PDB file of C-alpha atoms in Angstrom:
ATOM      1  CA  UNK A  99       6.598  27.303 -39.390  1.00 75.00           C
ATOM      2  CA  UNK A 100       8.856  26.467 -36.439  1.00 86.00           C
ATOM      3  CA  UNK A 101       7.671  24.612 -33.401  1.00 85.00           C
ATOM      4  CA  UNK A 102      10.149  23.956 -30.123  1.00 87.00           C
ATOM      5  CA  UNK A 103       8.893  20.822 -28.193  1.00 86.00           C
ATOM      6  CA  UNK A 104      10.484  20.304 -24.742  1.00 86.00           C
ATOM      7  CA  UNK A 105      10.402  16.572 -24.436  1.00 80.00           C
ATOM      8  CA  UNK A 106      13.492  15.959 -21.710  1.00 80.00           C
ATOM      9  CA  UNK A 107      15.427  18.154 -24.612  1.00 85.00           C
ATOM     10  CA  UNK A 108      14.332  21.276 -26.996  1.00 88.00           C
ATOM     11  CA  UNK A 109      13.702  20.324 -30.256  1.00 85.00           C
ATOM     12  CA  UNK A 110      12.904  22.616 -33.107  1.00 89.00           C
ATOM     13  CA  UNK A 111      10.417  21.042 -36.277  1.00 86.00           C
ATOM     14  CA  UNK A 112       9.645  22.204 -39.041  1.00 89.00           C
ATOM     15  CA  UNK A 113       5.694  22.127 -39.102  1.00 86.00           C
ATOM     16  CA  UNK A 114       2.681  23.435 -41.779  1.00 87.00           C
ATOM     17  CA  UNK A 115      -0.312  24.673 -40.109  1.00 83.00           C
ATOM     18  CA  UNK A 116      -2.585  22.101 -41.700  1.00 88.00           C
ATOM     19  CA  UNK A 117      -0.192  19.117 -39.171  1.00 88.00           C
ATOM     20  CA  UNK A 118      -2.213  17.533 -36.682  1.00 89.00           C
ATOM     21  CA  UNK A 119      -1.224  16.923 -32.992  1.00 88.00           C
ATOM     22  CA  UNK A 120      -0.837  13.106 -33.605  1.00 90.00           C
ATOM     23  CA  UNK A 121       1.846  14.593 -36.173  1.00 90.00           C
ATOM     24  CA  UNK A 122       4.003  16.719 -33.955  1.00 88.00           C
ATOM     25  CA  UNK A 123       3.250  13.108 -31.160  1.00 89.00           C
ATOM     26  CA  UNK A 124       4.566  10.950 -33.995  1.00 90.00           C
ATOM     27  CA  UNK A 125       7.718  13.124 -34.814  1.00 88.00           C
ATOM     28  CA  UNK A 126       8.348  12.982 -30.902  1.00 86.00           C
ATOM     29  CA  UNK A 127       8.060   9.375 -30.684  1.00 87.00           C
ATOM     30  CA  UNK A 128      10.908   9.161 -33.453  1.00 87.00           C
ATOM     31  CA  UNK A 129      13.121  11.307 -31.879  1.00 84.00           C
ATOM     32  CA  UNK A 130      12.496  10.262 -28.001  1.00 80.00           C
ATOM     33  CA  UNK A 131      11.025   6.692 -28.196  1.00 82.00           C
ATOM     34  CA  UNK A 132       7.700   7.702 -26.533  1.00 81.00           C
ATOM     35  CA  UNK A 133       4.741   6.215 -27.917  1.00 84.00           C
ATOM     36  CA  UNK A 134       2.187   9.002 -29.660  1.00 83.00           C
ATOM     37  CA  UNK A 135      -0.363   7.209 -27.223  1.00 85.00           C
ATOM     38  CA  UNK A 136       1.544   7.964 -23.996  1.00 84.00           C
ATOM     39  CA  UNK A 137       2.179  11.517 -25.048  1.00 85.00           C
ATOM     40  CA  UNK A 138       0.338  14.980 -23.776  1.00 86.00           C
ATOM     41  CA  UNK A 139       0.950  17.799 -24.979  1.00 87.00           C
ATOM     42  CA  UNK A 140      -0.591  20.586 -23.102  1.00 87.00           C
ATOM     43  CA  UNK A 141      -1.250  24.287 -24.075  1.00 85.00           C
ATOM     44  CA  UNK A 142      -2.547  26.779 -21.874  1.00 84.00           C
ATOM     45  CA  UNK A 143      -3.410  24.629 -19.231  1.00 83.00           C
ATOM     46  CA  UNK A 144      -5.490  22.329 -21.544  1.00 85.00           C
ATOM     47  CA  UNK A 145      -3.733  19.250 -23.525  1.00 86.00           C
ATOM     48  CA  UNK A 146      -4.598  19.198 -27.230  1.00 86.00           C
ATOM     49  CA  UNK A 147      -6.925  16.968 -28.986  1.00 88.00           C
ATOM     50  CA  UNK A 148      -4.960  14.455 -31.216  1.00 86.00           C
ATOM     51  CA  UNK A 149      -7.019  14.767 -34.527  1.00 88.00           C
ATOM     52  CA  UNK A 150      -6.580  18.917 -34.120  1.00 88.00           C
ATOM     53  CA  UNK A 151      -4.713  20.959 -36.212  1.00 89.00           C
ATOM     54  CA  UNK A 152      -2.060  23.209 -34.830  1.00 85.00           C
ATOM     55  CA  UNK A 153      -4.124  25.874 -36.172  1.00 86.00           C
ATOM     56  CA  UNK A 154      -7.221  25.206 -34.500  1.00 87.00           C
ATOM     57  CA  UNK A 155      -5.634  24.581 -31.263  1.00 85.00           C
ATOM     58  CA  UNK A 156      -4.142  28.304 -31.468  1.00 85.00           C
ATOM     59  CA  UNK A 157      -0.810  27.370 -31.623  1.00 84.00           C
ATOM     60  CA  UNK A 158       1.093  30.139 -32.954  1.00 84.00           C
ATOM     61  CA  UNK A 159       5.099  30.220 -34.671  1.00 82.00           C
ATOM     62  CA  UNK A 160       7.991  29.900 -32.654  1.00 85.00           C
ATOM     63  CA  UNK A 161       5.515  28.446 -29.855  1.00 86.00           C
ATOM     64  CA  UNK A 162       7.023  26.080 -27.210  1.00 88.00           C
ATOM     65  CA  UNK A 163       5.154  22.919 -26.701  1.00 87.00           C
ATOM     66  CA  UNK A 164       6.042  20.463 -23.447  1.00 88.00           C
ATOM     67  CA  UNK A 165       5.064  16.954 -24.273  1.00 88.00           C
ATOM     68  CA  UNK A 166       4.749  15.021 -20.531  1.00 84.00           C
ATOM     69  CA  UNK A 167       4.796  11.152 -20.635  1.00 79.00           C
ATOM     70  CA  UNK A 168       1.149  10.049 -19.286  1.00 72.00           C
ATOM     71  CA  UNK A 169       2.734   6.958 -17.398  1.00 64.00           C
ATOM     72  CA  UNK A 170       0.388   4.494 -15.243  1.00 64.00           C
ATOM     73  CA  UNK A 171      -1.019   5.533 -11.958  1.00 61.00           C
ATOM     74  CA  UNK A 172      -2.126   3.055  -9.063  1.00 57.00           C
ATOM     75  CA  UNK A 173      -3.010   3.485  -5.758  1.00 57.00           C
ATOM     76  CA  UNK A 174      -0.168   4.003  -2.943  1.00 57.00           C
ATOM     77  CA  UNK A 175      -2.301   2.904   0.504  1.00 54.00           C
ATOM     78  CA  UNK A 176      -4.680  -0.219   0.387  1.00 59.00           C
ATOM     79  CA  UNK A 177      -7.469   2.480   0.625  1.00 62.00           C
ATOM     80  CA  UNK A 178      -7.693   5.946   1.181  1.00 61.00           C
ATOM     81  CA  UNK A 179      -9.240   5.179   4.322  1.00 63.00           C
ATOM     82  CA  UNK A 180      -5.883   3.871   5.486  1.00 62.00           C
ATOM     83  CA  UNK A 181      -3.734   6.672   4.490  1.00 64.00           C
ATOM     84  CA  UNK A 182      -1.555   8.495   7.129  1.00 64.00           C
ATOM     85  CA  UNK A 183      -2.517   5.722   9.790  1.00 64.00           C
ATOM     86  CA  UNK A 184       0.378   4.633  12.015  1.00 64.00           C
ATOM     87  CA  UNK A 185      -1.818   2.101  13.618  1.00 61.00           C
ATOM     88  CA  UNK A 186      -0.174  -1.158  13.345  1.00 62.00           C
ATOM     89  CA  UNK A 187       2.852  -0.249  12.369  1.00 65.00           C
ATOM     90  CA  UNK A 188       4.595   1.015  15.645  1.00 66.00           C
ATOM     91  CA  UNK A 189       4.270  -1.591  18.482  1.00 70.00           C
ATOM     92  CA  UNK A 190       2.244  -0.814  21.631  1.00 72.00           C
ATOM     93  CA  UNK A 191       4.201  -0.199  24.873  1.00 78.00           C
ATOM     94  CA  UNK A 192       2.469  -1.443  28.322  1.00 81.00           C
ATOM     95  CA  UNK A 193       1.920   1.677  30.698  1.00 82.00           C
ATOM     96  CA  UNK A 194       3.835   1.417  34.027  1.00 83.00           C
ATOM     97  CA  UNK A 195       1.760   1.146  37.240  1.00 82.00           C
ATOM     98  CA  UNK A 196       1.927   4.208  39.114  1.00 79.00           C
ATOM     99  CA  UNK A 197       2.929   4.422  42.731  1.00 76.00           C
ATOM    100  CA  UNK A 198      -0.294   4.780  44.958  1.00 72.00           C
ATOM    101  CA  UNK A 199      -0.066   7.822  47.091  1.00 66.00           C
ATOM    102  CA  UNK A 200      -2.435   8.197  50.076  1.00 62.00           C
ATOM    103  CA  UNK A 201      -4.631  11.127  50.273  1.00 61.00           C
ATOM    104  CA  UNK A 202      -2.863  11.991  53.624  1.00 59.00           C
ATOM    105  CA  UNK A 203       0.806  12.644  51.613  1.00 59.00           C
ATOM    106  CA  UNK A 204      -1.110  14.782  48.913  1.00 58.00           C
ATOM    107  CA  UNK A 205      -2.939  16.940  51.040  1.00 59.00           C
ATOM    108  CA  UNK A 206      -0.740  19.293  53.209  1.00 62.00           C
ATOM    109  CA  UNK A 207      -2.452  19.206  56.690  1.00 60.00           C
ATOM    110  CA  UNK A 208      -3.227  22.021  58.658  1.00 61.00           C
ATOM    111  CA  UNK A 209      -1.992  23.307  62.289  1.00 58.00           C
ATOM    112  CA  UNK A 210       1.415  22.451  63.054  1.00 57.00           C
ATOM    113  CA  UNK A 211       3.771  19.954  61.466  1.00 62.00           C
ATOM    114  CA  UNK A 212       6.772  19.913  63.899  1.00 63.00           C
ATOM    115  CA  UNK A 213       7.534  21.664  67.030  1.00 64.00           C
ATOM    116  CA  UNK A 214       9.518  24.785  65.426  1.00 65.00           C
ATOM    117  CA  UNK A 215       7.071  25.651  62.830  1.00 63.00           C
ATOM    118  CA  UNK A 216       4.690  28.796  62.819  1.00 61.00           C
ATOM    119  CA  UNK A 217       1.188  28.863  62.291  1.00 53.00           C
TER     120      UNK A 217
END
């Protein structure tokens, strides 16, 4: 049986059907330096239990297996509270005071404003 696994690169091995998926992880690890324990290798959507055979897991010949590196995840924000929040961040500008109008300039007046208008 031939398996590709795409690990960065395609590699082709040479498996049996009775090889477990800590196997094909272990044959991985010697050819790309990850370690089996850092290894997933998904099919369909699922990833494969290590102490599976190929067999069991459906895998059929000539089948292409990616193999992602599970790295360490953390948190990005101090809480999830505080994510997308500018507040803090930008500095706060004063407001300008305003000009104070009287409520004579807003309101036009009525009648006549100067001797040439019409009303």
């Amino acid at each position: 049986r031939q398996l590709f696994v795409s690990a960065q690169e395609l590699h082709t091995l040479k498996v049996t059907s009775q090889e477990t998926v800590i196997q094909i992880k272990a044959h991985v690890a010697s050819l790309k330096g990850m370690a089996p324990e850092d290894q997933i290798i998904p099919l369909a959507g699922m990833p494969l239990k290590d102490e599976a055979t190929i067999s069991q897991c459906g895998v059929e010949v000539l089948t292409t297996l990616a193999v992602a590196n599970c790295g360490l995840g953390g948190k990005v924000h101090s809480s999830l509270a505080d994510a997308g929040k500018i507040r803090g961040q930008t500095p706060k500008v004063a407001k300008q005071e305003k000009m104070k109008t009287g409520f004579v300039n807003v309101v036009p007046t009525f009648g006549k404003k100067d001797p040439n208008a019409i009303s």
